[in-house]
Amino acid sequence: MQAVILVGGFGTRLRPLTFATPKPLLPIANVRQLEHLIAALGSAGVTRAVLALGFKPEPFFQAFPDGTCAGVDLHYAVEPEPLDTAGAVGFAARDAGIDSTFIVMNGDILSDLDLAALVAFHRARGAEGTLHLTPVEDPTQYGVVEADADGWVRRFVEKPQPGETESRVINAGTYVLEPSVLDRIAPMQRVSIERVVFPAMVADGCLAALATDDYWIDTGRPDTYLKANLDLVDGTRSLILSSVGANARVSATASVTHSVIGEGATVDDGSVIIDSVVLPGARVGSSVRLERSLVMGTVGAGASLTDCVIGVDAVVAPGSQLVAARVPDPATMG
Ligand code: GTP
């Protein structure tokens, strides 16, 4: 089976981290997010992953120079212009010559979903498409899905007002599709799969959905990207990865609590790191305090950062006291 992974978005919410590295190539506990996704697809029997690329394709070519990832063959489909989610699926699937049942995945989610079970559910229903749904506490910011007892989608409610729907499950960004869905997507046009293609399939009564309460997270915001990292080192998920990457240098007098230290990163004497991610290659000087922060660049001695995001080329001056800052500030950049 083949899978299309949507990885062509701009990742604006994770700026400045995504100025340097596309979101799917950012590490989650020292393993690129895309590698987590493709490993899961490979375990479910996917033998070829088609990357639907747009913005910044080159880092993907460099990241996987032998054209494979987690033992799965890669196919690169580079859009000439952003085609939105359905346009991107259509372009990539045609480019790769997909002509049988396939999986589609957003490149900015992580989950413990049993993909093989989703495919089996899709086949048992004889659906044209099947969505994975996940419950959320506050659905008002999401596309909520209403499905009937037999697993057929009845309605989408985008960002519902209180009382507008009883449903608490949202589109979780993993789909199983028949190739006939491609006939619903006009070639080379900007089309949203959530807002255009799926509602049309609901009207035709051929879109199924499976809700599960497996671990699921959308890694696209700084707070959720941070949580996705920490969840992989603190036992929240069944998979537990090391919190300190290869060749990282953490001073014996530094204190690191519930945090991830990236490959080749350095943390100097007397620093205190709590609930944070120091990304690969980052430099944390002596006596720095980091709390709930993401650091890709350099933090000078004695600085204190709370809820901050520091980009790869950024240098935080020694002694700085920053709260909820992004350096550089994406609002002032193009
Ligand atoms: P933000 O800018 O922070 O909203 O992130 P994003 O651009 O990644 O957008 P969003 O999270 O809504 O996108 C969901 C998924 O679709 C992500 O995996 C994106 O990489 C991908 N995506 C969004 N738009 C496009 C597009 O036009 N082309 C391709 N190939 N992928 C897209």
CSV table of C-alpha atoms and ligand atoms in Angstrom, one decimal:
chain,number,residue,atom,x,y,z
A,1,MET,CA,0.0,0.0,0.0
A,2,GLN,CA,1.1,3.6,-0.6
A,3,ALA,CA,0.6,6.7,1.6
A,4,VAL,CA,0.6,10.4,0.8
A,5,ILE,CA,2.0,12.6,3.5
A,6,LEU,CA,1.1,16.3,3.4
A,7,VAL,CA,4.3,18.1,4.2
A,8,GLY,CA,4.1,21.3,2.1
A,9,GLY,CA,2.6,23.8,4.5
A,10,PHE,CA,4.4,26.9,5.7
A,11,GLY,CA,4.3,26.0,9.4
A,12,THR,CA,3.7,29.7,10.4
A,13,ARG,CA,2.6,28.9,13.9
A,14,LEU,CA,5.9,27.3,14.7
A,15,ARG,CA,8.0,30.2,13.5
A,16,PRO,CA,10.8,31.0,14.0
A,17,LEU,CA,11.7,27.3,14.2
A,18,THR,CA,10.2,26.7,10.8
A,19,PHE,CA,12.2,29.5,9.1
A,20,ALA,CA,15.1,27.1,9.0
A,21,THR,CA,13.5,23.6,9.1
A,22,PRO,CA,10.1,22.6,7.6
A,23,LYS,CA,7.8,21.4,10.4
A,24,PRO,CA,7.8,17.7,9.5
A,25,LEU,CA,11.7,17.7,9.7
A,26,LEU,CA,11.8,19.2,13.2
A,27,PRO,CA,12.8,16.5,15.7
A,28,ILE,CA,10.4,15.1,18.3
A,29,ALA,CA,12.6,13.6,21.0
A,30,ASN,CA,15.6,13.6,18.5
A,31,VAL,CA,13.7,11.7,15.7
A,32,ARG,CA,12.3,13.8,12.9
A,33,GLN,CA,8.6,14.0,13.0
A,34,LEU,CA,8.3,12.6,9.5
A,35,GLU,CA,10.4,9.6,10.6
A,36,HIS,CA,7.9,8.8,13.4
A,37,LEU,CA,5.1,8.9,10.9
A,38,ILE,CA,6.8,6.8,8.2
A,39,ALA,CA,7.9,4.2,10.8
A,40,ALA,CA,4.2,3.8,11.8
A,41,LEU,CA,3.1,3.6,8.2
A,42,GLY,CA,5.8,1.0,7.5
A,43,SER,CA,4.6,-1.1,10.4
A,44,ALA,CA,1.1,-1.1,8.9
A,45,GLY,CA,2.4,-2.4,5.6
A,46,VAL,CA,3.0,0.8,3.7
A,47,THR,CA,5.9,0.2,1.3
A,48,ARG,CA,6.1,3.6,-0.4
A,49,ALA,CA,5.5,7.1,1.1
A,50,VAL,CA,4.7,9.9,-1.3
A,51,LEU,CA,5.8,13.3,0.1
A,52,ALA,CA,3.4,16.0,-1.0
A,53,LEU,CA,5.9,18.9,-1.0
A,54,GLY,CA,5.6,22.5,-1.8
A,55,PHE,CA,7.4,25.1,0.3
A,56,LYS,CA,11.1,24.3,0.9
A,57,PRO,CA,11.4,20.8,-0.7
A,58,GLU,CA,15.3,20.8,-0.7
A,59,PRO,CA,15.7,20.0,3.1
A,60,PHE,CA,13.6,16.9,2.5
A,61,PHE,CA,15.9,15.7,-0.3
A,62,GLN,CA,18.9,16.3,1.9
A,63,ALA,CA,17.4,14.6,4.9
A,64,PHE,CA,16.9,11.3,3.1
A,65,PRO,CA,19.7,11.1,0.6
A,66,ASP,CA,19.1,7.4,-0.3
A,67,GLY,CA,15.4,8.0,-1.0
A,68,THR,CA,14.2,5.9,1.9
A,69,CYS,CA,13.0,6.6,5.5
A,70,ALA,CA,12.5,4.1,8.2
A,71,GLY,CA,12.9,1.4,5.6
A,72,VAL,CA,10.1,2.8,3.4
A,73,ASP,CA,10.7,4.0,-0.2
A,74,LEU,CA,10.1,7.7,-0.7
A,75,HIS,CA,8.6,9.4,-3.7
A,76,TYR,CA,8.9,13.2,-3.9
A,77,ALA,CA,6.0,15.1,-5.5
A,78,VAL,CA,6.8,18.9,-5.6
A,79,GLU,CA,3.9,21.2,-6.3
A,80,PRO,CA,4.6,24.1,-8.6
A,81,GLU,CA,2.4,26.2,-6.3
A,82,PRO,CA,0.6,25.6,-3.0
A,83,LEU,CA,-2.6,23.6,-3.9
A,84,ASP,CA,-4.1,23.3,-0.4
A,85,THR,CA,-4.8,19.9,1.1
A,86,ALA,CA,-7.0,18.3,-1.6
A,87,GLY,CA,-5.0,19.8,-4.5
A,88,ALA,CA,-1.8,18.5,-2.9
A,89,VAL,CA,-3.3,15.0,-2.4
A,90,GLY,CA,-4.5,15.0,-6.0
A,91,PHE,CA,-1.1,16.2,-7.4
A,92,ALA,CA,1.0,13.8,-5.3
A,93,ALA,CA,-1.2,10.7,-6.0
A,94,ARG,CA,-1.2,11.4,-9.7
A,95,ASP,CA,2.5,12.1,-9.7
A,96,ALA,CA,3.1,8.8,-8.0
A,97,GLY,CA,0.6,6.8,-10.2
A,98,ILE,CA,-1.5,5.7,-7.2
A,99,ASP,CA,-4.3,3.4,-8.4
A,100,SER,CA,-5.4,1.5,-5.4
A,101,THR,CA,-6.5,2.1,-1.8
A,102,PHE,CA,-4.1,4.6,-0.1
A,103,ILE,CA,-3.5,6.4,3.2
A,104,VAL,CA,-3.3,10.1,3.5
A,105,MET,CA,-1.6,11.7,6.6
A,106,ASN,CA,-1.1,15.3,7.7
A,107,GLY,CA,2.6,15.8,8.4
A,108,ASP,CA,2.0,17.6,11.6
A,109,ILE,CA,0.3,15.0,13.8
A,110,LEU,CA,1.6,12.2,15.9
A,111,SER,CA,-0.6,9.3,17.1
A,112,ASP,CA,-0.6,5.7,18.3
A,113,LEU,CA,-3.5,4.9,16.0
A,114,ASP,CA,-3.6,1.3,14.7
A,115,LEU,CA,-3.4,2.2,11.0
A,116,ALA,CA,-4.1,-1.4,9.9
A,117,ALA,CA,-7.4,-1.3,11.9
A,118,LEU,CA,-8.4,2.0,10.2
A,119,VAL,CA,-7.8,0.3,6.8
A,120,ALA,CA,-9.8,-2.8,7.9
A,121,PHE,CA,-12.7,-0.6,9.1
A,122,HIS,CA,-12.7,1.2,5.7
A,123,ARG,CA,-12.8,-2.0,3.8
A,124,ALA,CA,-15.5,-3.6,6.0
A,125,ARG,CA,-17.7,-0.5,5.3
A,126,GLY,CA,-17.0,-0.5,1.6
A,127,ALA,CA,-16.4,3.3,2.0
A,128,GLU,CA,-14.9,5.6,-0.6
A,129,GLY,CA,-13.0,7.4,2.2
A,130,THR,CA,-12.6,6.9,5.9
A,131,LEU,CA,-11.4,9.5,8.4
A,132,HIS,CA,-9.8,8.9,11.7
A,133,LEU,CA,-11.5,10.9,14.5
A,134,THR,CA,-10.2,11.9,17.9
A,135,PRO,CA,-12.0,13.4,20.9
A,136,VAL,CA,-11.1,16.8,22.2
A,137,GLU,CA,-12.3,18.7,25.3
A,138,ASP,CA,-13.0,22.0,23.6
A,139,PRO,CA,-14.0,21.5,19.9
A,140,THR,CA,-14.7,25.2,19.2
A,141,GLN,CA,-11.4,25.6,17.4
A,142,TYR,CA,-11.7,22.5,15.2
A,143,GLY,CA,-13.6,20.9,12.4
A,144,VAL,CA,-16.0,18.7,14.3
A,145,VAL,CA,-17.4,15.6,12.7
A,146,GLU,CA,-20.8,14.0,13.4
A,147,ALA,CA,-21.0,10.3,12.5
A,148,ASP,CA,-23.9,7.8,12.9
A,149,ALA,CA,-23.8,4.5,14.9
A,150,ASP,CA,-22.7,2.6,11.8
A,151,GLY,CA,-19.7,4.8,11.3
A,152,TRP,CA,-20.9,7.0,8.4
A,153,VAL,CA,-20.2,10.7,8.5
A,154,ARG,CA,-23.4,12.8,8.6
A,155,ARG,CA,-22.1,16.4,9.0
A,156,PHE,CA,-19.0,18.6,9.4
A,157,VAL,CA,-19.3,21.5,11.8
A,158,GLU,CA,-16.4,23.9,11.4
A,159,LYS,CA,-15.5,25.7,14.7
A,160,PRO,CA,-18.9,25.1,16.3
A,161,GLN,CA,-20.5,27.6,18.6
A,162,PRO,CA,-21.6,26.2,22.0
A,163,GLY,CA,-24.7,24.1,21.5
A,164,GLU,CA,-24.3,23.8,17.8
A,165,THR,CA,-23.3,20.1,18.0
A,166,GLU,CA,-23.2,17.3,20.5
A,167,SER,CA,-20.2,15.8,18.9
A,168,ARG,CA,-16.7,16.1,20.6
A,169,VAL,CA,-14.7,14.3,17.9
A,170,ILE,CA,-12.6,16.1,15.3
A,171,ASN,CA,-10.9,15.1,12.1
A,172,ALA,CA,-7.5,13.8,13.2
A,173,GLY,CA,-5.7,14.1,9.9
A,174,THR,CA,-5.3,10.5,8.8
A,175,TYR,CA,-7.5,9.1,6.0
A,176,VAL,CA,-7.9,6.0,3.9
A,177,LEU,CA,-9.1,6.8,0.4
A,178,GLU,CA,-10.1,4.9,-2.7
A,179,PRO,CA,-8.4,6.2,-5.9
A,180,SER,CA,-11.8,7.3,-7.1
A,181,VAL,CA,-11.6,10.2,-4.7
A,182,LEU,CA,-9.0,11.7,-7.1
A,183,ASP,CA,-11.8,12.1,-9.7
A,184,ARG,CA,-13.4,14.6,-7.2
A,185,ILE,CA,-10.2,16.8,-7.2
A,186,ALA,CA,-9.7,19.0,-10.2
A,187,PRO,CA,-6.0,18.9,-11.3
A,188,MET,CA,-3.8,21.8,-10.4
A,189,GLN,CA,-6.4,23.8,-8.5
A,190,ARG,CA,-6.3,25.0,-4.9
A,191,VAL,CA,-8.9,22.8,-3.1
A,192,SER,CA,-9.3,22.0,0.6
A,193,ILE,CA,-10.0,18.4,1.4
A,194,GLU,CA,-11.7,19.3,4.7
A,195,ARG,CA,-14.0,22.1,3.3
A,196,VAL,CA,-14.8,20.9,-0.2
A,197,VAL,CA,-14.0,17.2,-0.9
A,198,PHE,CA,-15.2,15.6,2.3
A,199,PRO,CA,-18.5,17.5,2.5
A,200,ALA,CA,-19.2,16.4,-1.1
A,201,MET,CA,-18.5,12.8,-0.1
A,202,VAL,CA,-20.8,13.2,3.0
A,203,ALA,CA,-23.6,14.3,0.6
A,204,ASP,CA,-23.0,11.2,-1.5
A,205,GLY,CA,-23.1,9.0,1.7
A,206,CYS,CA,-19.7,7.4,1.1
A,207,LEU,CA,-17.5,8.9,3.8
A,208,ALA,CA,-16.9,6.7,6.9
A,209,ALA,CA,-15.1,7.6,10.1
A,210,LEU,CA,-13.6,5.7,13.0
A,211,ALA,CA,-13.2,7.4,16.4
A,212,THR,CA,-10.5,6.1,18.7
A,213,ASP,CA,-9.0,7.4,21.9
A,214,ASP,CA,-5.4,6.5,21.1
A,215,TYR,CA,-2.8,9.0,22.0
A,216,TRP,CA,-3.0,11.9,19.4
A,217,ILE,CA,-1.5,15.3,19.1
A,218,ASP,CA,-1.3,18.1,16.5
A,219,THR,CA,2.3,19.3,16.8
A,220,GLY,CA,1.8,22.5,14.9
A,221,ARG,CA,1.9,25.0,17.8
A,222,PRO,CA,4.8,25.7,20.1
A,223,ASP,CA,2.9,24.4,23.2
A,224,THR,CA,1.8,21.2,21.5
A,225,TYR,CA,5.2,20.7,19.8
A,226,LEU,CA,6.8,20.9,23.2
A,227,LYS,CA,4.3,18.5,24.7
A,228,ALA,CA,4.8,16.0,21.8
A,229,ASN,CA,8.5,16.0,22.7
A,230,LEU,CA,8.0,15.5,26.4
A,231,ASP,CA,5.3,12.9,26.0
A,232,LEU,CA,8.0,10.7,24.3
A,233,VAL,CA,10.4,10.8,27.2
A,234,ASP,CA,8.2,10.8,30.2
A,235,GLY,CA,6.2,7.6,29.7
A,236,THR,CA,2.9,9.2,28.5
A,237,ARG,CA,3.2,7.1,25.4
A,238,SER,CA,4.0,3.4,25.1
A,239,LEU,CA,7.2,4.3,23.3
A,240,ILE,CA,9.8,5.9,25.5
A,241,LEU,CA,12.8,7.5,23.9
A,242,SER,CA,16.0,8.8,25.5
A,243,SER,CA,15.8,12.5,26.7
A,244,VAL,CA,19.4,13.2,25.7
A,245,GLY,CA,20.5,13.0,22.1
A,246,ALA,CA,23.9,11.5,20.9
A,247,ASN,CA,26.9,13.8,21.4
A,248,ALA,CA,25.0,16.2,23.6
A,249,ARG,CA,27.2,17.8,26.3
A,250,VAL,CA,25.4,18.5,29.5
A,251,SER,CA,27.5,19.8,32.3
A,252,ALA,CA,27.5,17.7,35.5
A,253,THR,CA,26.4,20.8,37.4
A,254,ALA,CA,23.4,21.5,35.2
A,255,SER,CA,20.0,20.4,36.2
A,256,VAL,CA,17.7,19.0,33.5
A,257,THR,CA,14.1,18.1,34.5
A,258,HIS,CA,11.4,16.7,32.2
A,259,SER,CA,13.1,18.1,29.1
A,260,VAL,CA,14.7,16.9,25.8
A,261,ILE,CA,18.3,17.8,24.9
A,262,GLY,CA,19.1,17.5,21.2
A,263,GLU,CA,21.9,15.8,19.4
A,264,GLY,CA,25.1,17.7,19.7
A,265,ALA,CA,23.6,20.4,21.9
A,266,THR,CA,25.5,21.9,24.8
A,267,VAL,CA,24.3,22.9,28.3
A,268,ASP,CA,26.9,24.6,30.4
A,269,ASP,CA,27.6,24.8,34.2
A,270,GLY,CA,24.8,25.6,36.6
A,271,SER,CA,22.0,25.8,34.1
A,272,VAL,CA,18.5,24.8,35.1
A,273,ILE,CA,16.2,23.3,32.4
A,274,ILE,CA,12.6,22.5,33.1
A,275,ASP,CA,9.9,21.3,30.7
A,276,SER,CA,11.9,22.5,27.7
A,277,VAL,CA,13.4,21.3,24.4
A,278,VAL,CA,17.0,22.2,23.5
A,279,LEU,CA,17.0,21.3,19.9
A,280,PRO,CA,20.0,19.6,18.1
A,281,GLY,CA,23.1,21.8,18.0
A,282,ALA,CA,21.7,24.5,20.3
A,283,ARG,CA,24.0,26.2,22.8
A,284,VAL,CA,22.9,27.0,26.3
A,285,GLY,CA,25.4,29.0,28.3
A,286,SER,CA,26.2,28.8,32.0
A,287,SER,CA,23.6,29.6,34.7
A,288,VAL,CA,20.8,29.8,32.2
A,289,ARG,CA,17.2,29.1,33.4
A,290,LEU,CA,14.8,27.6,30.7
A,291,GLU,CA,11.2,26.9,31.5
A,292,ARG,CA,8.7,25.6,28.9
A,293,SER,CA,10.9,26.9,26.1
A,294,LEU,CA,12.1,25.7,22.7
A,295,VAL,CA,15.7,26.6,21.9
A,296,MET,CA,17.3,26.1,18.5
A,297,GLY,CA,20.0,28.8,18.7
A,298,THR,CA,22.3,30.2,21.4
A,299,VAL,CA,21.3,31.4,24.9
A,300,GLY,CA,23.9,33.5,26.7
A,301,ALA,CA,25.1,33.0,30.3
A,302,GLY,CA,22.7,34.0,33.1
A,303,ALA,CA,19.7,34.4,30.8
A,304,SER,CA,16.2,33.4,32.0
A,305,LEU,CA,13.6,32.2,29.5
A,306,THR,CA,10.0,31.2,30.2
A,307,ASP,CA,7.6,30.1,27.4
A,308,CYS,CA,10.0,31.3,24.7
A,309,VAL,CA,10.9,30.0,21.2
A,310,ILE,CA,14.4,30.8,20.0
A,311,GLY,CA,15.3,30.3,16.3
A,312,VAL,CA,18.4,28.7,14.9
A,313,ASP,CA,20.4,31.9,14.1
A,314,ALA,CA,19.2,33.7,17.2
A,315,VAL,CA,21.6,34.7,20.0
A,316,VAL,CA,19.9,35.6,23.3
A,317,ALA,CA,22.2,38.1,25.1
A,318,PRO,CA,23.7,37.1,28.5
A,319,GLY,CA,21.5,38.0,31.4
A,320,SER,CA,18.3,38.5,29.3
A,321,GLN,CA,15.0,38.0,31.1
A,322,LEU,CA,12.4,36.9,28.5
A,323,VAL,CA,8.8,35.7,28.9
A,324,ALA,CA,6.7,34.5,26.0
A,325,ALA,CA,9.2,35.9,23.5
A,326,ARG,CA,9.9,34.6,20.0
A,327,VAL,CA,13.5,35.4,18.8
A,328,PRO,CA,13.6,36.5,16.1
A,329,ASP,CA,10.1,37.8,16.3
A,330,PRO,CA,8.2,36.3,13.3
A,331,ALA,CA,5.9,39.4,13.2
A,332,THR,CA,8.9,41.5,12.0
A,333,MET,CA,10.1,39.0,9.4
A,334,GLY,CA,8.8,38.2,5.9
B,1,GTP,P1,0.5,26.7,9.8
B,1,GTP,O1,1.0,27.6,8.7
B,1,GTP,O2,1.2,26.9,11.1
B,1,GTP,O3,-1.0,26.7,9.9
B,1,GTP,O4,0.9,25.2,9.3
B,1,GTP,P2,0.7,24.5,7.9
B,1,GTP,O5,1.0,25.4,6.8
B,1,GTP,O6,1.5,23.2,8.0
B,1,GTP,O7,-0.9,24.3,7.8
B,1,GTP,P3,-1.9,23.2,8.4
B,1,GTP,O8,-1.4,22.7,9.7
B,1,GTP,O9,-3.2,23.6,8.2
B,1,GTP,O10,-1.7,22.0,7.3
B,1,GTP,C1,-2.0,20.6,7.5
B,1,GTP,C2,-1.1,19.7,6.8
B,1,GTP,O11,-1.2,20.0,5.4
B,1,GTP,C3,0.4,20.0,7.1
B,1,GTP,O12,1.0,18.7,7.2
B,1,GTP,C4,0.9,20.8,6.0
B,1,GTP,O13,2.3,20.6,5.8
B,1,GTP,C5,0.0,20.4,4.8
B,1,GTP,N1,-0.3,21.4,3.8
B,1,GTP,C6,-1.1,22.6,4.0
B,1,GTP,N2,-1.2,23.2,2.9
B,1,GTP,C7,-0.5,22.6,1.9
B,1,GTP,C8,-0.3,22.8,0.5
B,1,GTP,O14,-0.7,23.7,-0.1
B,1,GTP,N3,0.5,21.8,-0.1
B,1,GTP,C9,1.0,20.7,0.5
B,1,GTP,N4,1.7,19.9,-0.2
B,1,GTP,N5,0.8,20.5,1.9
B,1,GTP,C10,0.0,21.4,2.5
